[in-house]
């Protein structure tokens, strides 16, 4: 992996030193059930029940509650509410848009969230969403140890998640760092992200060039992922049209997030790496001050 | 030509290349801007493609493919044709056989022409060629040939010795031979006299160049030893011509002179060569054409007619004798005359040697004032003008054959030939009723009579001829075998007489001999042609190119389909590249 990437991760890690992952406000209910881990926590403290779903370990069924209510329910302990953080990094080519800080920003945020997870005593695993969703090599170690991250794919993240949903830990916090510029329906990705997750954070990382259309004139637009060209004439109307389309796109994602209980924030990469202002993340209760 | 275009005008379509270049150069320049995704850029306004400013070509591969497609399409539209290897090109080649083709210092027109012909046939690949020699009259040169070795062998007989070249006749002959499938090629040293009709089958190539030349254009050597020569400057600049007369073998120079000649001037020289040999040679100094610088002259031999006059009528006798003596053609009172002039009862000629001219005084004579019927084709009537002449004649019994001169139905002069070759001339004439003796027609008539008889004496009518002239020889009467012609190279061939006359048409200059009954009669053939010696009009050039495609299409194979396929492939590739690179039009 490039040294520059490590540098960006280090910066994020450094910036994340004062933050921790905010605990999810409530345990996600109504999600599809998952396997409980075989380990017990160091302090096994009963917290709550939840309805039994097929596949749950029979040992955790509260038989007393069944006897009383004739309804199967499962006991939940502390270690279930100490979630694992899945940091999902979109490694498509658009995340490395040239002449922007997008690559810098997304890697720095990945480092930041990894550090924040550590600060919260959470475990984490880094994933890269490219042609498939696969773990980053040594992605459970500190960011500087990560290997194999390459921003060289041309894929629709939603379709990748749908086609091959990764084997995430249930009840985890899933953080997706991406520009979300996919053609697929946002609900396709969110349904996978939210499956048995305690929280889903979507951080849309855009370059300033993504957020603001270029200056007027004849443009030959090159898609950084597909290599396709399109020649257009950009005037004021076209600029406005672009902004509207971006806003609509973001609105669609927001609606989908709301539907699946996810939280979405849009950050401009150049602002992130220049000011390290995490107020939006704090405001969205993705992070908290340690 | 192995490759050509049937519609060369279509090549103007290559102007499209310039248009394409202009389009690409004047295309609006686009600022390249890389975006994360084009998904937010759909339905945007398409820009104008062109402007007024020059721009660098932004899609060179597409430009090159479009350029290639235009080239292939234009070439296909031009109808490219390639000669089929197996197709035989047929030619009828007309060769100028005249002497002027020998002109040239280092390379003669003939040599240059032969090289060009061989090269043409080599380039044609498989070919069939037949040759026509265009001389005074055209003739075929051998059989059709199909290899350059055979062509070289045939062209060895192309000697360029003719005094003229009737190319038009040769073209007519060639056109008949060529039919529908053969090309006609004229090889000469001058331009066509008139523009060629654009049939597309005839091509005219000339290999001459204008050159100064001096030549002997006339020559004669009389029996009195008087020699006559005409030297011509056949160019547009003044010239000096040095010439000399020497013996036939060149061992002794007899005379020498240098003439200064103005442009196009001919100077005649008369020399008294008494005591000189019977055969002399005149030479001009070397110039562009050697064939006209050398003249052989044979002294004329006097052929006096042996004459006998037996005329009772004193007036007539005197008139006849005076006319005979004035002519200088006859020797009177010969015991074995060639011609007997008499007014006595006709005697049967005992041999063919003696002709009889019989002056008759028929009964019932009257004077005829004319008009007279005169057979102008007869030698006896040459130069006669009988208007105003009174001819007294009687009623002569009709003889066999038409009269030479008649007054109405009354024959005045009548000839008759006997089986042994002798002739009888009956002249129905009464001097006392006529004014003929007082008119110039009388000596003319006697002269014609003597000359006519002289023309039947054995031998040549004259010993010096120009190339292209027919040589007439009268063999000895009662000869046992045919005369033999000996050419300048010593080759002999018999020349049998026809109707008592031997006629030969020598094809090259030089000294010939005819041997008849152990006697040899030399004669010289010389070029003596001012038109052939005039090299000032010679040219090098090419006229009337063959219209290959339209007339000889079967020799070629079309290639347009191949180019169209190529253009189609290029267009498919263009489309693939266009899609691959994502250029959105």
Short mmCIF file of N, CA, C and O in Angstrom, two decimals, chain B residues 151-198:
data_model
loop_
_atom_site.label_atom_id
_atom_site.label_comp_id
_atom_site.label_asym_id
_atom_site.label_seq_id
_atom_site.Cartn_x
_atom_site.Cartn_y
_atom_site.Cartn_z
N UNK B 151 10.35 -10.55 -80.70
CA UNK B 151 10.20 -9.18 -81.19
C UNK B 151 11.55 -8.66 -81.69
O UNK B 151 11.64 -8.06 -82.76
N UNK B 152 12.58 -8.91 -80.92
CA UNK B 152 13.91 -8.43 -81.34
C UNK B 152 14.32 -9.08 -82.65
O UNK B 152 14.93 -8.43 -83.50
N UNK B 153 13.96 -10.32 -82.78
CA UNK B 153 14.32 -11.02 -84.03
C UNK B 153 13.58 -10.39 -85.21
O UNK B 153 14.14 -10.16 -86.27
N UNK B 154 12.32 -10.10 -84.99
CA UNK B 154 11.53 -9.48 -86.07
C UNK B 154 12.06 -8.10 -86.41
O UNK B 154 12.16 -7.72 -87.58
N UNK B 155 12.38 -7.34 -85.38
CA UNK B 155 12.77 -5.95 -85.62
C UNK B 155 14.12 -5.83 -86.31
O UNK B 155 14.50 -4.75 -86.76
N UNK B 156 14.85 -6.93 -86.39
CA UNK B 156 16.08 -6.89 -87.18
C UNK B 156 15.77 -6.62 -88.65
O UNK B 156 16.63 -6.14 -89.39
N UNK B 157 14.55 -6.89 -89.06
CA UNK B 157 14.14 -6.63 -90.45
C UNK B 157 13.56 -5.24 -90.64
O UNK B 157 13.08 -4.91 -91.72
N UNK B 158 13.57 -4.49 -89.60
CA UNK B 158 13.08 -3.10 -89.68
C UNK B 158 14.28 -2.23 -90.05
O UNK B 158 15.03 -1.78 -89.19
N UNK B 159 14.48 -2.01 -91.35
CA UNK B 159 15.73 -1.43 -91.83
C UNK B 159 15.64 0.06 -92.12
O UNK B 159 16.66 0.71 -92.34
N UNK B 160 14.42 0.61 -92.16
CA UNK B 160 14.25 2.05 -92.38
C UNK B 160 14.96 2.49 -93.65
O UNK B 160 15.85 3.35 -93.64
N UNK B 161 14.58 1.90 -94.76
CA UNK B 161 15.17 2.24 -96.04
C UNK B 161 14.16 2.84 -97.00
O UNK B 161 14.49 3.13 -98.13
N UNK B 162 12.95 3.00 -96.55
CA UNK B 162 11.92 3.47 -97.47
C UNK B 162 12.05 4.98 -97.67
O UNK B 162 12.36 5.71 -96.73
N UNK B 163 11.78 5.47 -98.89
CA UNK B 163 11.87 6.91 -99.13
C UNK B 163 10.70 7.69 -98.55
O UNK B 163 10.71 8.91 -98.55
N UNK B 164 9.70 7.01 -98.08
CA UNK B 164 8.56 7.69 -97.49
C UNK B 164 7.85 6.70 -96.57
O UNK B 164 8.10 5.50 -96.64
N UNK B 165 6.98 7.23 -95.74
CA UNK B 165 6.20 6.38 -94.84
C UNK B 165 4.75 6.80 -94.91
O UNK B 165 4.41 7.90 -94.46
N UNK B 166 3.93 5.93 -95.49
CA UNK B 166 2.50 6.24 -95.56
C UNK B 166 1.84 5.67 -94.31
O UNK B 166 1.31 4.56 -94.30
N UNK B 167 1.90 6.47 -93.25
CA UNK B 167 1.43 5.98 -91.95
C UNK B 167 -0.09 5.87 -91.94
O UNK B 167 -0.65 4.98 -91.30
N UNK B 168 -0.74 6.75 -92.65
CA UNK B 168 -2.21 6.68 -92.66
C UNK B 168 -2.67 5.36 -93.25
O UNK B 168 -3.58 4.71 -92.71
N UNK B 169 -2.05 4.95 -94.35
CA UNK B 169 -2.42 3.65 -94.93
C UNK B 169 -2.10 2.52 -93.97
O UNK B 169 -2.85 1.54 -93.85
N UNK B 170 -0.97 2.67 -93.29
CA UNK B 170 -0.59 1.63 -92.33
C UNK B 170 -1.58 1.57 -91.19
O UNK B 170 -1.92 0.48 -90.70
N UNK B 171 -2.08 2.72 -90.77
CA UNK B 171 -3.08 2.73 -89.68
C UNK B 171 -4.36 2.05 -90.15
O UNK B 171 -5.00 1.30 -89.41
N UNK B 172 -4.72 2.30 -91.39
CA UNK B 172 -5.92 1.63 -91.91
C UNK B 172 -5.75 0.12 -91.90
O UNK B 172 -6.64 -0.62 -91.48
N UNK B 173 -4.58 -0.31 -92.36
CA UNK B 173 -4.33 -1.75 -92.35
C UNK B 173 -4.32 -2.27 -90.93
O UNK B 173 -4.90 -3.32 -90.62
N UNK B 174 -3.68 -1.51 -90.04
CA UNK B 174 -3.63 -1.93 -88.65
C UNK B 174 -4.99 -1.98 -88.01
O UNK B 174 -5.29 -2.88 -87.22
N UNK B 175 -5.84 -1.05 -88.35
CA UNK B 175 -7.20 -1.04 -87.79
C UNK B 175 -7.97 -2.27 -88.23
O UNK B 175 -8.70 -2.87 -87.44
N UNK B 176 -7.78 -2.66 -89.48
CA UNK B 176 -8.46 -3.87 -89.95
C UNK B 176 -7.93 -5.09 -89.21
O UNK B 176 -8.69 -5.99 -88.84
N UNK B 177 -6.64 -5.12 -88.97
CA UNK B 177 -6.06 -6.29 -88.30
C UNK B 177 -6.40 -6.30 -86.82
O UNK B 177 -6.55 -7.35 -86.22
N UNK B 178 -6.48 -5.10 -86.23
CA UNK B 178 -6.62 -5.02 -84.78
C UNK B 178 -7.97 -5.52 -84.30
O UNK B 178 -8.09 -6.08 -83.22
N UNK B 179 -9.00 -5.29 -85.04
CA UNK B 179 -10.30 -5.71 -84.57
C UNK B 179 -10.71 -4.92 -83.34
O UNK B 179 -10.40 -3.75 -83.20
N UNK B 180 -11.39 -5.62 -82.42
CA UNK B 180 -11.95 -4.94 -81.26
C UNK B 180 -11.03 -4.95 -80.06
O UNK B 180 -11.21 -4.19 -79.14
N UNK B 181 -10.08 -5.88 -80.05
CA UNK B 181 -9.37 -6.11 -78.79
C UNK B 181 -7.93 -5.66 -78.78
O UNK B 181 -7.25 -5.84 -77.79
N UNK B 182 -7.46 -5.12 -79.89
CA UNK B 182 -6.04 -4.83 -79.93
C UNK B 182 -5.78 -3.32 -79.95
O UNK B 182 -6.55 -2.56 -80.50
N UNK B 183 -4.66 -2.96 -79.33
CA UNK B 183 -4.23 -1.58 -79.33
C UNK B 183 -3.39 -1.31 -80.57
O UNK B 183 -2.65 -2.17 -81.02
N UNK B 184 -3.50 -0.08 -81.04
CA UNK B 184 -2.67 0.35 -82.16
C UNK B 184 -1.61 1.29 -81.64
O UNK B 184 -1.92 2.22 -80.88
N UNK B 185 -0.39 1.06 -82.04
CA UNK B 185 0.70 1.94 -81.65
C UNK B 185 1.44 2.35 -82.91
O UNK B 185 1.84 1.50 -83.70
N UNK B 186 1.61 3.64 -83.08
CA UNK B 186 2.40 4.16 -84.20
C UNK B 186 3.72 4.63 -83.64
O UNK B 186 3.75 5.40 -82.66
N UNK B 187 4.80 4.17 -84.23
CA UNK B 187 6.15 4.52 -83.78
C UNK B 187 6.82 5.24 -84.94
O UNK B 187 7.02 4.65 -86.00
N UNK B 188 7.17 6.49 -84.74
CA UNK B 188 7.72 7.28 -85.83
C UNK B 188 8.63 8.37 -85.25
O UNK B 188 9.03 8.28 -84.09
N UNK B 189 8.94 9.37 -86.10
CA UNK B 189 9.83 10.41 -85.61
C UNK B 189 9.20 11.80 -85.73
O UNK B 189 9.90 12.80 -85.59
N UNK B 190 7.89 11.84 -85.97
CA UNK B 190 7.25 13.13 -86.09
C UNK B 190 5.85 13.07 -85.51
O UNK B 190 5.31 11.97 -85.28
N UNK B 191 5.28 14.26 -85.31
CA UNK B 191 3.94 14.33 -84.74
C UNK B 191 2.91 14.00 -85.80
O UNK B 191 3.19 14.10 -87.00
N UNK B 192 1.74 13.60 -85.41
CA UNK B 192 0.68 13.37 -86.41
C UNK B 192 0.34 14.67 -87.11
O UNK B 192 0.34 15.73 -86.49
N UNK B 193 0.03 14.54 -88.40
CA UNK B 193 -0.26 15.75 -89.19
C UNK B 193 -1.54 16.40 -88.71
O UNK B 193 -1.69 17.61 -88.73
N UNK B 194 -2.50 15.57 -88.27
CA UNK B 194 -3.76 16.11 -87.78
C UNK B 194 -4.03 15.52 -86.41
O UNK B 194 -3.52 14.44 -86.11
N UNK B 195 -4.81 16.22 -85.61
CA UNK B 195 -5.10 15.67 -84.29
C UNK B 195 -5.75 14.30 -84.43
O UNK B 195 -6.59 14.08 -85.29
N UNK B 196 -5.36 13.39 -83.55
CA UNK B 196 -5.90 12.06 -83.63
C UNK B 196 -7.35 12.06 -83.17
O UNK B 196 -7.69 12.75 -82.22
N UNK B 197 -8.15 11.29 -83.84
CA UNK B 197 -9.53 11.15 -83.36
C UNK B 197 -9.48 10.35 -82.07
O UNK B 197 -8.71 9.43 -81.92
N UNK B 198 -10.31 10.76 -81.15
CA UNK B 198 -10.21 10.19 -79.80
C UNK B 198 -10.94 8.85 -79.69
O UNK B 198 -11.93 8.73 -79.01
#
